[in-house]
């Protein structure tokens, strides 16, 4: 479904984006048998082609839904590459969000890095690492990430290692 977003006429896509975002986010809860990476891939494609003003009211919900998908305990022996695919697709979504909504993403990541739980800090560090390696620099985050490099927590230290 996601490759078809580019083929839709702009008026049709723009009028259906709010319902598409809602439907895609509900698929995570309502269709647990559906591979999550397929839904996440659709969200990434939608974020890529959708006009910013239309997606903006939904961006907080998208970020809150994607955030826990970065923290996934993966059984490497189980042979389920869908965990890796979903993780990568979620990071791709964050890349699209950073491109169009950098101020909002900065605000959320800063909150998680400063006052979040250890898990929130690790997730935010993984997201920051991905964004920096993708060439997306969020200037407000650099001092906070630098401070976290000296965090005494072993888990946070290994997350950015």
mmCIF file with all atom_site columns, C-alpha atoms in Angstrom:
data_model
loop_
_atom_site.group_PDB
_atom_site.id
_atom_site.type_symbol
_atom_site.label_atom_id
_atom_site.label_alt_id
_atom_site.label_comp_id
_atom_site.label_asym_id
_atom_site.label_entity_id
_atom_site.label_seq_id
_atom_site.pdbx_PDB_ins_code
_atom_site.Cartn_x
_atom_site.Cartn_y
_atom_site.Cartn_z
_atom_site.occupancy
_atom_site.B_iso_or_equiv
_atom_site.pdbx_formal_charge
_atom_site.auth_seq_id
_atom_site.auth_comp_id
_atom_site.auth_asym_id
_atom_site.auth_atom_id
_atom_site.pdbx_PDB_model_num
ATOM 1   C CA . UNK A 1 1   ? 0.000  0.000   0.000  1.00 0.00 ? 1   UNK A CA 1
ATOM 2   C CA . UNK A 1 2   ? 2.781  2.460   0.833  1.00 0.00 ? 2   UNK A CA 1
ATOM 3   C CA . UNK A 1 3   ? 4.229  2.725   -2.712 1.00 0.00 ? 3   UNK A CA 1
ATOM 4   C CA . UNK A 1 4   ? 0.798  3.794   -3.920 1.00 0.00 ? 4   UNK A CA 1
ATOM 5   C CA . UNK A 1 5   ? 0.795  7.021   -1.898 1.00 0.00 ? 5   UNK A CA 1
ATOM 6   C CA . UNK A 1 6   ? 2.989  8.641   -4.555 1.00 0.00 ? 6   UNK A CA 1
ATOM 7   C CA . UNK A 1 7   ? 0.508  7.646   -7.259 1.00 0.00 ? 7   UNK A CA 1
ATOM 8   C CA . UNK A 1 8   ? -2.565 9.188   -5.641 1.00 0.00 ? 8   UNK A CA 1
ATOM 9   C CA . UNK A 1 9   ? -3.624 12.653  -6.788 1.00 0.00 ? 9   UNK A CA 1
ATOM 10  C CA . UNK A 1 10  ? -2.785 15.285  -4.168 1.00 0.00 ? 10  UNK A CA 1
ATOM 11  C CA . UNK A 1 11  ? -6.404 16.307  -3.418 1.00 0.00 ? 11  UNK A CA 1
ATOM 12  C CA . UNK A 1 12  ? -7.425 12.682  -2.853 1.00 0.00 ? 12  UNK A CA 1
ATOM 13  C CA . UNK A 1 13  ? -4.408 11.987  -0.649 1.00 0.00 ? 13  UNK A CA 1
ATOM 14  C CA . UNK A 1 14  ? -4.769 15.215  1.327  1.00 0.00 ? 14  UNK A CA 1
ATOM 15  C CA . UNK A 1 15  ? -8.427 14.630  2.077  1.00 0.00 ? 15  UNK A CA 1
ATOM 16  C CA . UNK A 1 16  ? -7.791 11.075  3.283  1.00 0.00 ? 16  UNK A CA 1
ATOM 17  C CA . UNK A 1 17  ? -4.615 11.557  5.335  1.00 0.00 ? 17  UNK A CA 1
ATOM 18  C CA . UNK A 1 18  ? -6.332 12.045  8.727  1.00 0.00 ? 18  UNK A CA 1
ATOM 19  C CA . UNK A 1 19  ? -8.348 8.855   8.353  1.00 0.00 ? 19  UNK A CA 1
ATOM 20  C CA . UNK A 1 20  ? -5.322 6.982   6.956  1.00 0.00 ? 20  UNK A CA 1
ATOM 21  C CA . UNK A 1 21  ? -3.156 7.954   9.926  1.00 0.00 ? 21  UNK A CA 1
ATOM 22  C CA . UNK A 1 22  ? -5.862 6.939   12.389 1.00 0.00 ? 22  UNK A CA 1
ATOM 23  C CA . UNK A 1 23  ? -6.502 3.638   10.616 1.00 0.00 ? 23  UNK A CA 1
ATOM 24  C CA . UNK A 1 24  ? -2.815 2.766   10.377 1.00 0.00 ? 24  UNK A CA 1
ATOM 25  C CA . UNK A 1 25  ? -2.191 3.496   14.056 1.00 0.00 ? 25  UNK A CA 1
ATOM 26  C CA . UNK A 1 26  ? -5.223 1.419   15.049 1.00 0.00 ? 26  UNK A CA 1
ATOM 27  C CA . UNK A 1 27  ? -3.881 -1.544  13.069 1.00 0.00 ? 27  UNK A CA 1
ATOM 28  C CA . UNK A 1 28  ? -1.156 -1.990  15.691 1.00 0.00 ? 28  UNK A CA 1
ATOM 29  C CA . UNK A 1 29  ? -3.803 -2.769  18.304 1.00 0.00 ? 29  UNK A CA 1
ATOM 30  C CA . UNK A 1 30  ? -6.543 -4.350  16.239 1.00 0.00 ? 30  UNK A CA 1
ATOM 31  C CA . UNK A 1 31  ? -4.512 -6.629  14.000 1.00 0.00 ? 31  UNK A CA 1
ATOM 32  C CA . UNK A 1 32  ? -1.690 -8.123  16.060 1.00 0.00 ? 32  UNK A CA 1
ATOM 33  C CA . UNK A 1 33  ? -1.223 -10.904 13.487 1.00 0.00 ? 33  UNK A CA 1
ATOM 34  C CA . UNK A 1 34  ? -0.409 -8.351  10.797 1.00 0.00 ? 34  UNK A CA 1
ATOM 35  C CA . UNK A 1 35  ? 3.357  -7.819  10.481 1.00 0.00 ? 35  UNK A CA 1
ATOM 36  C CA . UNK A 1 36  ? 4.089  -4.538  12.221 1.00 0.00 ? 36  UNK A CA 1
ATOM 37  C CA . UNK A 1 37  ? 6.796  -3.571  9.763  1.00 0.00 ? 37  UNK A CA 1
ATOM 38  C CA . UNK A 1 38  ? 4.191  -3.373  6.986  1.00 0.00 ? 38  UNK A CA 1
ATOM 39  C CA . UNK A 1 39  ? 2.157  -0.834  8.956  1.00 0.00 ? 39  UNK A CA 1
ATOM 40  C CA . UNK A 1 40  ? 5.264  1.102   9.970  1.00 0.00 ? 40  UNK A CA 1
ATOM 41  C CA . UNK A 1 41  ? 6.408  1.171   6.344  1.00 0.00 ? 41  UNK A CA 1
ATOM 42  C CA . UNK A 1 42  ? 3.046  2.673   5.352  1.00 0.00 ? 42  UNK A CA 1
ATOM 43  C CA . UNK A 1 43  ? 3.390  5.335   8.039  1.00 0.00 ? 43  UNK A CA 1
ATOM 44  C CA . UNK A 1 44  ? 6.897  6.196   6.803  1.00 0.00 ? 44  UNK A CA 1
ATOM 45  C CA . UNK A 1 45  ? 5.656  6.504   3.220  1.00 0.00 ? 45  UNK A CA 1
ATOM 46  C CA . UNK A 1 46  ? 2.720  8.625   4.341  1.00 0.00 ? 46  UNK A CA 1
ATOM 47  C CA . UNK A 1 47  ? 5.010  10.931  6.325  1.00 0.00 ? 47  UNK A CA 1
ATOM 48  C CA . UNK A 1 48  ? 7.193  11.288  3.245  1.00 0.00 ? 48  UNK A CA 1
ATOM 49  C CA . UNK A 1 49  ? 4.440  12.419  0.854  1.00 0.00 ? 49  UNK A CA 1
ATOM 50  C CA . UNK A 1 50  ? 1.929  14.105  3.157  1.00 0.00 ? 50  UNK A CA 1
ATOM 51  C CA . UNK A 1 51  ? 1.831  17.889  3.487  1.00 0.00 ? 51  UNK A CA 1
ATOM 52  C CA . UNK A 1 52  ? 3.076  19.088  6.871  1.00 0.00 ? 52  UNK A CA 1
ATOM 53  C CA . UNK A 1 53  ? -0.074 21.025  7.907  1.00 0.00 ? 53  UNK A CA 1
ATOM 54  C CA . UNK A 1 54  ? -2.278 17.977  7.406  1.00 0.00 ? 54  UNK A CA 1
ATOM 55  C CA . UNK A 1 55  ? -0.056 15.593  9.397  1.00 0.00 ? 55  UNK A CA 1
ATOM 56  C CA . UNK A 1 56  ? 0.794  18.072  12.151 1.00 0.00 ? 56  UNK A CA 1
ATOM 57  C CA . UNK A 1 57  ? -2.298 17.409  14.326 1.00 0.00 ? 57  UNK A CA 1
ATOM 58  C CA . UNK A 1 58  ? -1.387 13.707  14.404 1.00 0.00 ? 58  UNK A CA 1
ATOM 59  C CA . UNK A 1 59  ? 2.372  13.949  14.922 1.00 0.00 ? 59  UNK A CA 1
ATOM 60  C CA . UNK A 1 60  ? 2.318  13.529  18.718 1.00 0.00 ? 60  UNK A CA 1
ATOM 61  C CA . UNK A 1 61  ? 0.218  10.383  18.434 1.00 0.00 ? 61  UNK A CA 1
ATOM 62  C CA . UNK A 1 62  ? 2.529  9.009   15.739 1.00 0.00 ? 62  UNK A CA 1
ATOM 63  C CA . UNK A 1 63  ? 5.619  9.678   17.862 1.00 0.00 ? 63  UNK A CA 1
ATOM 64  C CA . UNK A 1 64  ? 4.024  8.127   20.968 1.00 0.00 ? 64  UNK A CA 1
ATOM 65  C CA . UNK A 1 65  ? 3.071  5.042   18.967 1.00 0.00 ? 65  UNK A CA 1
ATOM 66  C CA . UNK A 1 66  ? 6.507  4.630   17.379 1.00 0.00 ? 66  UNK A CA 1
ATOM 67  C CA . UNK A 1 67  ? 8.521  5.294   20.548 1.00 0.00 ? 67  UNK A CA 1
ATOM 68  C CA . UNK A 1 68  ? 8.087  1.848   22.169 1.00 0.00 ? 68  UNK A CA 1
ATOM 69  C CA . UNK A 1 69  ? 8.883  0.114   18.864 1.00 0.00 ? 69  UNK A CA 1
ATOM 70  C CA . UNK A 1 70  ? 12.494 1.199   19.169 1.00 0.00 ? 70  UNK A CA 1
ATOM 71  C CA . UNK A 1 71  ? 12.769 -0.703  22.459 1.00 0.00 ? 71  UNK A CA 1
ATOM 72  C CA . UNK A 1 72  ? 12.292 -4.273  21.368 1.00 0.00 ? 72  UNK A CA 1
ATOM 73  C CA . UNK A 1 73  ? 13.821 -7.311  22.963 1.00 0.00 ? 73  UNK A CA 1
ATOM 74  C CA . UNK A 1 74  ? 14.851 -9.391  19.997 1.00 0.00 ? 74  UNK A CA 1
ATOM 75  C CA . UNK A 1 75  ? 15.500 -13.103 20.133 1.00 0.00 ? 75  UNK A CA 1
ATOM 76  C CA . UNK A 1 76  ? 18.343 -13.462 17.648 1.00 0.00 ? 76  UNK A CA 1
ATOM 77  C CA . UNK A 1 77  ? 17.925 -17.242 17.572 1.00 0.00 ? 77  UNK A CA 1
ATOM 78  C CA . UNK A 1 78  ? 14.220 -17.135 16.736 1.00 0.00 ? 78  UNK A CA 1
ATOM 79  C CA . UNK A 1 79  ? 14.881 -16.157 13.144 1.00 0.00 ? 79  UNK A CA 1
ATOM 80  C CA . UNK A 1 80  ? 12.246 -13.422 12.975 1.00 0.00 ? 80  UNK A CA 1
ATOM 81  C CA . UNK A 1 81  ? 13.650 -10.666 10.756 1.00 0.00 ? 81  UNK A CA 1
ATOM 82  C CA . UNK A 1 82  ? 10.373 -8.749  11.087 1.00 0.00 ? 82  UNK A CA 1
ATOM 83  C CA . UNK A 1 83  ? 11.581 -7.378  14.437 1.00 0.00 ? 83  UNK A CA 1
ATOM 84  C CA . UNK A 1 84  ? 14.570 -5.837  12.685 1.00 0.00 ? 84  UNK A CA 1
ATOM 85  C CA . UNK A 1 85  ? 12.453 -4.597  9.794  1.00 0.00 ? 85  UNK A CA 1
ATOM 86  C CA . UNK A 1 86  ? 9.990  -2.895  12.108 1.00 0.00 ? 86  UNK A CA 1
ATOM 87  C CA . UNK A 1 87  ? 12.810 -1.343  14.127 1.00 0.00 ? 87  UNK A CA 1
ATOM 88  C CA . UNK A 1 88  ? 14.386 0.005   10.931 1.00 0.00 ? 88  UNK A CA 1
ATOM 89  C CA . UNK A 1 89  ? 11.055 1.246   9.571  1.00 0.00 ? 89  UNK A CA 1
ATOM 90  C CA . UNK A 1 90  ? 10.316 3.018   12.869 1.00 0.00 ? 90  UNK A CA 1
ATOM 91  C CA . UNK A 1 91  ? 13.699 4.729   12.658 1.00 0.00 ? 91  UNK A CA 1
ATOM 92  C CA . UNK A 1 92  ? 12.914 5.698   9.065  1.00 0.00 ? 92  UNK A CA 1
ATOM 93  C CA . UNK A 1 93  ? 9.690  7.290   10.348 1.00 0.00 ? 93  UNK A CA 1
ATOM 94  C CA . UNK A 1 94  ? 11.726 9.283   12.848 1.00 0.00 ? 94  UNK A CA 1
ATOM 95  C CA . UNK A 1 95  ? 13.923 10.465  9.977  1.00 0.00 ? 95  UNK A CA 1
ATOM 96  C CA . UNK A 1 96  ? 10.848 11.754  8.145  1.00 0.00 ? 96  UNK A CA 1
ATOM 97  C CA . UNK A 1 97  ? 9.516  13.341  11.329 1.00 0.00 ? 97  UNK A CA 1
ATOM 98  C CA . UNK A 1 98  ? 12.863 15.058  11.961 1.00 0.00 ? 98  UNK A CA 1
ATOM 99  C CA . UNK A 1 99  ? 12.846 16.435  8.428  1.00 0.00 ? 99  UNK A CA 1
ATOM 100 C CA . UNK A 1 100 ? 9.413  18.029  8.727  1.00 0.00 ? 100 UNK A CA 1
ATOM 101 C CA . UNK A 1 101 ? 8.794  18.430  12.477 1.00 0.00 ? 101 UNK A CA 1
ATOM 102 C CA . UNK A 1 102 ? 12.266 18.924  13.942 1.00 0.00 ? 102 UNK A CA 1
ATOM 103 C CA . UNK A 1 103 ? 11.164 21.386  16.638 1.00 0.00 ? 103 UNK A CA 1
ATOM 104 C CA . UNK A 1 104 ? 8.488  19.040  17.973 1.00 0.00 ? 104 UNK A CA 1
ATOM 105 C CA . UNK A 1 105 ? 10.785 16.011  17.839 1.00 0.00 ? 105 UNK A CA 1
ATOM 106 C CA . UNK A 1 106 ? 13.531 17.997  19.601 1.00 0.00 ? 106 UNK A CA 1
ATOM 107 C CA . UNK A 1 107 ? 11.102 18.894  22.360 1.00 0.00 ? 107 UNK A CA 1
ATOM 108 C CA . UNK A 1 108 ? 9.972  15.298  22.894 1.00 0.00 ? 108 UNK A CA 1
ATOM 109 C CA . UNK A 1 109 ? 13.463 13.800  22.742 1.00 0.00 ? 109 UNK A CA 1
ATOM 110 C CA . UNK A 1 110 ? 14.831 16.464  25.100 1.00 0.00 ? 110 UNK A CA 1
ATOM 111 C CA . UNK A 1 111 ? 12.097 15.703  27.605 1.00 0.00 ? 111 UNK A CA 1
ATOM 112 C CA . UNK A 1 112 ? 12.884 11.986  27.423 1.00 0.00 ? 112 UNK A CA 1
ATOM 113 C CA . UNK A 1 113 ? 16.630 12.556  27.680 1.00 0.00 ? 113 UNK A CA 1
ATOM 114 C CA . UNK A 1 114 ? 16.357 14.946  30.630 1.00 0.00 ? 114 UNK A CA 1
ATOM 115 C CA . UNK A 1 115 ? 13.597 13.533  32.809 1.00 0.00 ? 115 UNK A CA 1
ATOM 116 C CA . UNK A 1 116 ? 12.642 10.225  31.234 1.00 0.00 ? 116 UNK A CA 1
ATOM 117 C CA . UNK A 1 117 ? 13.176 6.774   32.597 1.00 0.00 ? 117 UNK A CA 1
ATOM 118 C CA . UNK A 1 118 ? 16.321 4.863   31.764 1.00 0.00 ? 118 UNK A CA 1
ATOM 119 C CA . UNK A 1 119 ? 14.403 3.096   28.994 1.00 0.00 ? 119 UNK A CA 1
ATOM 120 C CA . UNK A 1 120 ? 13.230 6.445   27.555 1.00 0.00 ? 120 UNK A CA 1
ATOM 121 C CA . UNK A 1 121 ? 16.814 7.707   27.589 1.00 0.00 ? 121 UNK A CA 1
ATOM 122 C CA . UNK A 1 122 ? 18.058 4.626   25.755 1.00 0.00 ? 122 UNK A CA 1
ATOM 123 C CA . UNK A 1 123 ? 15.288 4.857   23.149 1.00 0.00 ? 123 UNK A CA 1
ATOM 124 C CA . UNK A 1 124 ? 15.993 8.549   22.630 1.00 0.00 ? 124 UNK A CA 1
ATOM 125 C CA . UNK A 1 125 ? 19.723 7.868   22.294 1.00 0.00 ? 125 UNK A CA 1
ATOM 126 C CA . UNK A 1 126 ? 19.033 5.214   19.662 1.00 0.00 ? 126 UNK A CA 1
ATOM 127 C CA . UNK A 1 127 ? 16.845 7.692   17.769 1.00 0.00 ? 127 UNK A CA 1
ATOM 128 C CA . UNK A 1 128 ? 19.478 10.440  18.069 1.00 0.00 ? 128 UNK A CA 1
ATOM 129 C CA . UNK A 1 129 ? 22.183 8.053   16.869 1.00 0.00 ? 129 UNK A CA 1
ATOM 130 C CA . UNK A 1 130 ? 20.081 7.139   13.846 1.00 0.00 ? 130 UNK A CA 1
ATOM 131 C CA . UNK A 1 131 ? 19.323 10.762  13.023 1.00 0.00 ? 131 UNK A CA 1
ATOM 132 C CA . UNK A 1 132 ? 22.961 11.797  13.348 1.00 0.00 ? 132 UNK A CA 1
ATOM 133 C CA . UNK A 1 133 ? 24.158 8.902   11.203 1.00 0.00 ? 133 UNK A CA 1
ATOM 134 C CA . UNK A 1 134 ? 21.515 9.870   8.622  1.00 0.00 ? 134 UNK A CA 1
ATOM 135 C CA . UNK A 1 135 ? 22.936 13.369  8.459  1.00 0.00 ? 135 UNK A CA 1
ATOM 136 C CA . UNK A 1 136 ? 20.059 14.993  10.328 1.00 0.00 ? 136 UNK A CA 1
ATOM 137 C CA . UNK A 1 137 ? 21.494 17.234  13.037 1.00 0.00 ? 137 UNK A CA 1
ATOM 138 C CA . UNK A 1 138 ? 19.218 18.354  15.832 1.00 0.00 ? 138 UNK A CA 1
ATOM 139 C CA . UNK A 1 139 ? 21.374 21.088  17.362 1.00 0.00 ? 139 UNK A CA 1
ATOM 140 C CA . UNK A 1 140 ? 19.417 21.359  20.606 1.00 0.00 ? 140 UNK A CA 1
ATOM 141 C CA . UNK A 1 141 ? 20.055 17.691  21.362 1.00 0.00 ? 141 UNK A CA 1
ATOM 142 C CA . UNK A 1 142 ? 23.839 17.680  21.004 1.00 0.00 ? 142 UNK A CA 1
ATOM 143 C CA . UNK A 1 143 ? 24.608 19.161  24.482 1.00 0.00 ? 143 UNK A CA 1
ATOM 144 C CA . UNK A 1 144 ? 22.144 16.797  26.157 1.00 0.00 ? 144 UNK A CA 1
ATOM 145 C CA . UNK A 1 145 ? 23.548 13.769  24.338 1.00 0.00 ? 145 UNK A CA 1
ATOM 146 C CA . UNK A 1 146 ? 27.056 14.888  25.309 1.00 0.00 ? 146 UNK A CA 1
ATOM 147 C CA . UNK A 1 147 ? 25.944 15.055  28.941 1.00 0.00 ? 147 UNK A CA 1
ATOM 148 C CA . UNK A 1 148 ? 24.416 11.564  28.715 1.00 0.00 ? 148 UNK A CA 1
ATOM 149 C CA . UNK A 1 149 ? 27.671 10.147  27.409 1.00 0.00 ? 149 UNK A CA 1
ATOM 150 C CA . UNK A 1 150 ? 28.946 10.693  30.940 1.00 0.00 ? 150 UNK A CA 1
ATOM 151 C CA . UNK A 1 151 ? 25.838 9.093   32.511 1.00 0.00 ? 151 UNK A CA 1
ATOM 152 C CA . UNK A 1 152 ? 26.911 6.602   35.193 1.00 0.00 ? 152 UNK A CA 1
ATOM 153 C CA . UNK A 1 153 ? 24.145 4.179   34.215 1.00 0.00 ? 153 UNK A CA 1
ATOM 154 C CA . UNK A 1 154 ? 25.659 1.116   32.575 1.00 0.00 ? 154 UNK A CA 1
ATOM 155 C CA . UNK A 1 155 ? 22.615 0.538   30.342 1.00 0.00 ? 155 UNK A CA 1
ATOM 156 C CA . UNK A 1 156 ? 22.628 4.088   29.005 1.00 0.00 ? 156 UNK A CA 1
ATOM 157 C CA . UNK A 1 157 ? 26.398 3.879   28.488 1.00 0.00 ? 157 UNK A CA 1
ATOM 158 C CA . UNK A 1 158 ? 26.083 0.685   26.426 1.00 0.00 ? 158 UNK A CA 1
ATOM 159 C CA . UNK A 1 159 ? 23.194 2.112   24.381 1.00 0.00 ? 159 UNK A CA 1
ATOM 160 C CA . UNK A 1 160 ? 25.395 4.763   22.819 1.00 0.00 ? 160 UNK A CA 1
ATOM 161 C CA . UNK A 1 161 ? 28.481 2.561   22.687 1.00 0.00 ? 161 UNK A CA 1
#
